mmCIF file of C-alpha atoms in Angstrom:
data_model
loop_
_atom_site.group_PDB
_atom_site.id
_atom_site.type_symbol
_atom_site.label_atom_id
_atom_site.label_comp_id
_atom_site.label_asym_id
_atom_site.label_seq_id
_atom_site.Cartn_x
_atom_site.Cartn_y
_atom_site.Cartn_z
ATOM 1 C CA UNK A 280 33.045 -25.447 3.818
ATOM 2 C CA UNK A 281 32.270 -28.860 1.944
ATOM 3 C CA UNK A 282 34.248 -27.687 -0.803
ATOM 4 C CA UNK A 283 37.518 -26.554 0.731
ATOM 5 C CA UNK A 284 37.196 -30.275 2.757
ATOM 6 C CA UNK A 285 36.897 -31.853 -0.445
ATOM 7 C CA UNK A 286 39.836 -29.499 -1.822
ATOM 8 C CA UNK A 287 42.255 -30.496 1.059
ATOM 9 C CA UNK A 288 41.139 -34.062 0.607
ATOM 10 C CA UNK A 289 42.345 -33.473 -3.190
ATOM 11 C CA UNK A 290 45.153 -32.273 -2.094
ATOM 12 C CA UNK A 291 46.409 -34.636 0.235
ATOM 13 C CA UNK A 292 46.105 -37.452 -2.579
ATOM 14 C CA UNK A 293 47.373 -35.716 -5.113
ATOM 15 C CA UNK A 294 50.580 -35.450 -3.150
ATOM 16 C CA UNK A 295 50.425 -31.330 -2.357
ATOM 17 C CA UNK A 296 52.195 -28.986 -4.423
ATOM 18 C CA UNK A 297 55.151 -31.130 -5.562
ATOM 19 C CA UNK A 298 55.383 -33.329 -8.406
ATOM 20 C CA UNK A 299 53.839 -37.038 -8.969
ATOM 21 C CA UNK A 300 56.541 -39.766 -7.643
ATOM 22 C CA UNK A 301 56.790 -43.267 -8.357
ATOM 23 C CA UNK A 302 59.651 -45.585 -8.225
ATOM 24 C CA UNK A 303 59.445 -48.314 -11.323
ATOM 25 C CA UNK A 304 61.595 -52.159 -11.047
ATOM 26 C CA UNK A 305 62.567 -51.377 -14.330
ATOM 27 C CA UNK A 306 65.368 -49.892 -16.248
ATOM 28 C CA UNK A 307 64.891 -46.059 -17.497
ATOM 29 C CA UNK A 308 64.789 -47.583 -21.337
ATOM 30 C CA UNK A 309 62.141 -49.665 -20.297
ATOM 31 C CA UNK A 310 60.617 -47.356 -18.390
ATOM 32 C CA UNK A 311 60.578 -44.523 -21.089
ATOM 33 C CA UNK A 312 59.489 -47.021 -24.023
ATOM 34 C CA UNK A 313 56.450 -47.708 -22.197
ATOM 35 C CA UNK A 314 55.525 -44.059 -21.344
ATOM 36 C CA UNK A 315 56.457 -42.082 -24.841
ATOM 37 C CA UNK A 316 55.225 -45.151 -27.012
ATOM 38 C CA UNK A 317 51.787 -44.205 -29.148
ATOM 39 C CA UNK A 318 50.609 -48.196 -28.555
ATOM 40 C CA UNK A 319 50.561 -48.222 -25.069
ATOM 41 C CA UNK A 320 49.792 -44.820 -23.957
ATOM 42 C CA UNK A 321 46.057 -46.646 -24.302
ATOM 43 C CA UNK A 322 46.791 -48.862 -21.447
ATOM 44 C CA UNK A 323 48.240 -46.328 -18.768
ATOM 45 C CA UNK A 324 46.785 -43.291 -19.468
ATOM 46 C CA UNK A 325 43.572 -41.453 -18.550
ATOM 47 C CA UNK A 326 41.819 -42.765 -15.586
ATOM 48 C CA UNK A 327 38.535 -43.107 -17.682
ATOM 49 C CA UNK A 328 37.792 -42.737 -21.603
ATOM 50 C CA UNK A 329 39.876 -43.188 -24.678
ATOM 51 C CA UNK A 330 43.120 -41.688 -25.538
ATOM 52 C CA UNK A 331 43.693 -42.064 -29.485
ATOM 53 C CA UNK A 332 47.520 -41.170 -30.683
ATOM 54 C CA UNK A 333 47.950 -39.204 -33.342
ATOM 55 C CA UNK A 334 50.382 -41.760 -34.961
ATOM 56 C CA UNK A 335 51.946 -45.963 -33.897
ATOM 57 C CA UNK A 336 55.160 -45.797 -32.563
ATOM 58 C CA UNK A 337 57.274 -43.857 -30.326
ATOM 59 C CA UNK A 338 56.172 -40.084 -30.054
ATOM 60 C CA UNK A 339 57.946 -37.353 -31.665
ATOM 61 C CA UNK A 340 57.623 -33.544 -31.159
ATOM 62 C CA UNK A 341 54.277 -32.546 -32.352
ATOM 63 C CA UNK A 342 52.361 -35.540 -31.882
ATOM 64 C CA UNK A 343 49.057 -35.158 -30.283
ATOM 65 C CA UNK A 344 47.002 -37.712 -27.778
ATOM 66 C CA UNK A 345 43.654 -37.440 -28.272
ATOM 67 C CA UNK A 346 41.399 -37.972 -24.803
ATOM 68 C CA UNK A 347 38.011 -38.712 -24.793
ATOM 69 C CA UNK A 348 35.501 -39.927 -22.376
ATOM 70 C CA UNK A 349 31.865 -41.426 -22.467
ATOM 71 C CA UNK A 350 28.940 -40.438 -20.924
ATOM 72 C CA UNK A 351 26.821 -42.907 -19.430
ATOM 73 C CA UNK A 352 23.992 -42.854 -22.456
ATOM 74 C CA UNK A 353 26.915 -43.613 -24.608
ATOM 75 C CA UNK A 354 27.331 -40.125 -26.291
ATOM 76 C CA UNK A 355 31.078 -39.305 -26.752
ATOM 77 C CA UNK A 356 32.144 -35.652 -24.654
ATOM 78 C CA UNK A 357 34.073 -33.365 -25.526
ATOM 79 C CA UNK A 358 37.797 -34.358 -24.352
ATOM 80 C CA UNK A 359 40.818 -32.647 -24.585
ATOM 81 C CA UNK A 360 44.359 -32.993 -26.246
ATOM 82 C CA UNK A 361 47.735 -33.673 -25.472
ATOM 83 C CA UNK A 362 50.403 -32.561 -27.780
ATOM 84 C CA UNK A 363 53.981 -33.835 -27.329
ATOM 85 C CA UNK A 364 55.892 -30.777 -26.861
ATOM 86 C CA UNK A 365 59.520 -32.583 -26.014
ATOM 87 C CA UNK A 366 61.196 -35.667 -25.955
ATOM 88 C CA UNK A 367 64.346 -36.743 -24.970
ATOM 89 C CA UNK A 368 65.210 -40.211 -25.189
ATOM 90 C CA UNK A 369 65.129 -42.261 -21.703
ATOM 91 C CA UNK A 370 65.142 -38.609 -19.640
ATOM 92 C CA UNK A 371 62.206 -36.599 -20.517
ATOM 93 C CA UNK A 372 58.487 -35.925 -21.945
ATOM 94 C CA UNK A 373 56.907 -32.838 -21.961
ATOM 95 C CA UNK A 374 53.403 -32.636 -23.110
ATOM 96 C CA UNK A 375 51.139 -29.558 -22.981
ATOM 97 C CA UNK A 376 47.157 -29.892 -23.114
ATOM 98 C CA UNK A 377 45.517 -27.040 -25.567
ATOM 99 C CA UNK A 378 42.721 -25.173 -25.528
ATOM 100 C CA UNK A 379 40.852 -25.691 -28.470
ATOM 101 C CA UNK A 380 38.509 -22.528 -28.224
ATOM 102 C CA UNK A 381 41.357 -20.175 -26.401
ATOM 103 C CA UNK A 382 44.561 -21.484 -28.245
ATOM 104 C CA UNK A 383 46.249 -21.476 -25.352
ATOM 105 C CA UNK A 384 48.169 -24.079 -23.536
ATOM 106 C CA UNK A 385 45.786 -24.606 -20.132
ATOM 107 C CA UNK A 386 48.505 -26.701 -18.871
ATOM 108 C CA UNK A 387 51.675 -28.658 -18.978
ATOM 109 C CA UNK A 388 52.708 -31.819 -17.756
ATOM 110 C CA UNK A 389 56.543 -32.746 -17.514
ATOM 111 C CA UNK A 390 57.670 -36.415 -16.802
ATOM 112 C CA UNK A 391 61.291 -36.931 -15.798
ATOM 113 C CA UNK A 392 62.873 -40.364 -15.389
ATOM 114 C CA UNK A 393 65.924 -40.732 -13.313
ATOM 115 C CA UNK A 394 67.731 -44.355 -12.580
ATOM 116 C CA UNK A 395 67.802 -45.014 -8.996
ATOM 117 C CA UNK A 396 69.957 -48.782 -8.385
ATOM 118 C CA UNK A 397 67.814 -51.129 -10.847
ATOM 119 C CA UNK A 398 64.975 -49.196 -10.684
ATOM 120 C CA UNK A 399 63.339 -46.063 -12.431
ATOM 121 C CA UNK A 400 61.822 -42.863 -10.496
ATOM 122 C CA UNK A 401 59.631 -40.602 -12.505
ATOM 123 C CA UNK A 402 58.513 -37.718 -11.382
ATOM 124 C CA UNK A 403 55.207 -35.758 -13.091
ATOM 125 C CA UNK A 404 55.520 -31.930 -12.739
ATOM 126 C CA UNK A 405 51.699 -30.223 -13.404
ATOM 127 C CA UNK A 406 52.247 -26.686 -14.022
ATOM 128 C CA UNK A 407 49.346 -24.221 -15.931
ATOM 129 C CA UNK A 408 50.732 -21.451 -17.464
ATOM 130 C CA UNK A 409 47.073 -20.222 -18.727
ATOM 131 C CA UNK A 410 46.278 -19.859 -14.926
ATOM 132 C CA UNK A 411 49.819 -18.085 -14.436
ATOM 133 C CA UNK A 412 49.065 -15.382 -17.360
ATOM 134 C CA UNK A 413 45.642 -14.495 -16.232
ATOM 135 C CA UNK A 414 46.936 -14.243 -12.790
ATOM 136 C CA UNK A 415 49.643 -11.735 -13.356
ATOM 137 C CA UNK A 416 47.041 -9.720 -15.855
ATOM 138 C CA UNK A 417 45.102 -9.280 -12.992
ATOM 139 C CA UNK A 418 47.784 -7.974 -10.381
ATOM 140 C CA UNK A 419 44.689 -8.228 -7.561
ATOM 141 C CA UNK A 420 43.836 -9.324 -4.261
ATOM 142 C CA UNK A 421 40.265 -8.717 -4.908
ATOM 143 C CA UNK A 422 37.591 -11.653 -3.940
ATOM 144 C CA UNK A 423 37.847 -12.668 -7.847
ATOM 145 C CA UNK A 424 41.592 -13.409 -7.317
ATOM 146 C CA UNK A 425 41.169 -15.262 -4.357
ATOM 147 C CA UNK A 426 38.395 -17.421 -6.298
ATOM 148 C CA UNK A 427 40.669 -17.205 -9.320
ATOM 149 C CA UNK A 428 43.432 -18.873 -6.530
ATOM 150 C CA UNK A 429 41.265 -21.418 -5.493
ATOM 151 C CA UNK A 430 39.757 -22.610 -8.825
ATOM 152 C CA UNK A 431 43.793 -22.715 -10.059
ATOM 153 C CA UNK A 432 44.647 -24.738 -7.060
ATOM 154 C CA UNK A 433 41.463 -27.013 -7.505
ATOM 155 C CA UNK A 434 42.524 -27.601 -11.344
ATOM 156 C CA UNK A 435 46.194 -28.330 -9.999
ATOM 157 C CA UNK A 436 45.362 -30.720 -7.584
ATOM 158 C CA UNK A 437 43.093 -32.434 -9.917
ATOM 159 C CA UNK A 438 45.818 -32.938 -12.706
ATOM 160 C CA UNK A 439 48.459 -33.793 -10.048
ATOM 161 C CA UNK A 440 46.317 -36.562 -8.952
ATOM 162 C CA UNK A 441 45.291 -37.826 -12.567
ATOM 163 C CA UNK A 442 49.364 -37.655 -13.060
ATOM 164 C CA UNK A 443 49.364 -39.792 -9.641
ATOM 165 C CA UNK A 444 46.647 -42.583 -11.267
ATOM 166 C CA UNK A 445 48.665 -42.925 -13.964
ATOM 167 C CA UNK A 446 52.186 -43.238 -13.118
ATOM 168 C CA UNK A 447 50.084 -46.060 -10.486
ATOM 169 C CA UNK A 448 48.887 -47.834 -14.078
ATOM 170 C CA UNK A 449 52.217 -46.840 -15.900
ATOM 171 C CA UNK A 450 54.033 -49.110 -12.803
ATOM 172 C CA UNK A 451 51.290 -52.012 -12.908
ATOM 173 C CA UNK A 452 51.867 -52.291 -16.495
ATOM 174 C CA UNK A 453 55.383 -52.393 -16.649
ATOM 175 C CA UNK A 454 56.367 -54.619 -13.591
ATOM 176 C CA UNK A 455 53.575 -57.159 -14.125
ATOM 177 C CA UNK A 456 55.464 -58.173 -17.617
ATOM 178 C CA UNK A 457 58.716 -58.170 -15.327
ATOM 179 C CA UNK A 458 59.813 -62.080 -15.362
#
């Protein structure tokens, strides 16, 4: 019971099934040079650890963003990477995080910019197409797929809200240099 409160609870700030929103007082150039730039990725990006670009600049196909976090003792964990999987100029980012052990891609997060008046709206699509494959391998309704259901819907919800975090920082950074 606890967990499927804390689930819903999740859910509800992670903003349900849909993608992240935020609106930006920015152009879309602006906008995208802040969120496909290796430099400041740093300042807007994972709630809590280090991200480390692969290279300075603005990201190209390829690229990976390293994330790492610390635990309290000071001993580095295990972290995951990003790896720029498209980028369109001023419209689009697509990254998808890797699983080092697997191979796979565990999941992939799309960022889409759209100009609205004098203002930016990006939206973060989560998606997990690691969850997807082992879900249609399985074909069941057996208790293991309905954990398998939850735990993909748990991992969603946690990514959708991380997405939500940082579009939050993405905005604070941007508009605060705003004249």
């Amino acid at each position: 019971g606890g967990m499927w409160y804390g689930y819903r609870k999740l859910q509800s700030f992670a903003g349900g099934d849909g993608p992240a929103t935020m609106v930006i007082g920015a152009s879309v150039d602006r906008v995208f040079a802040s969120l496909a730039d290796g430099d400041s990725i740093p300042d807007w990006m994972a709630v809590s650890g280090d991200v480390r670009p692969s290279r300075h600049g603005s990201l190209r196909r390829g690229d990976t963003l390293r994330v790492t976090s610390r635990e309290s003792s000071g001993t580095q964990r295990m972290g995951m990477t990003w790896i720029v999987a498209e980028v369109t100029p001023s419209k689009q980012l697509g990254l998808q995080m890797r699983d080092d052990s697997l191979g796979v891609v565990a999941a992939r997060r799309t960022y889409t910019l759209e100009t609205r008046g004098d203002s930016t709206v990006i939206l973060a699509t989560v998606t997990s197409p690691m969850i997807d494959s082992i879900r249609t391998a399985r074909r069941d309704s057996t208790a293991g797929g309905a954990v398998l259901g939850f735990a993909s819907k748990l991992m969603l919800s946690a990514l959708r809200m991380q997405s939500r975090v940082e579009l939050m920082q993405l905005k604070a950074r941007i508009e605060a240099r705003t004249p």
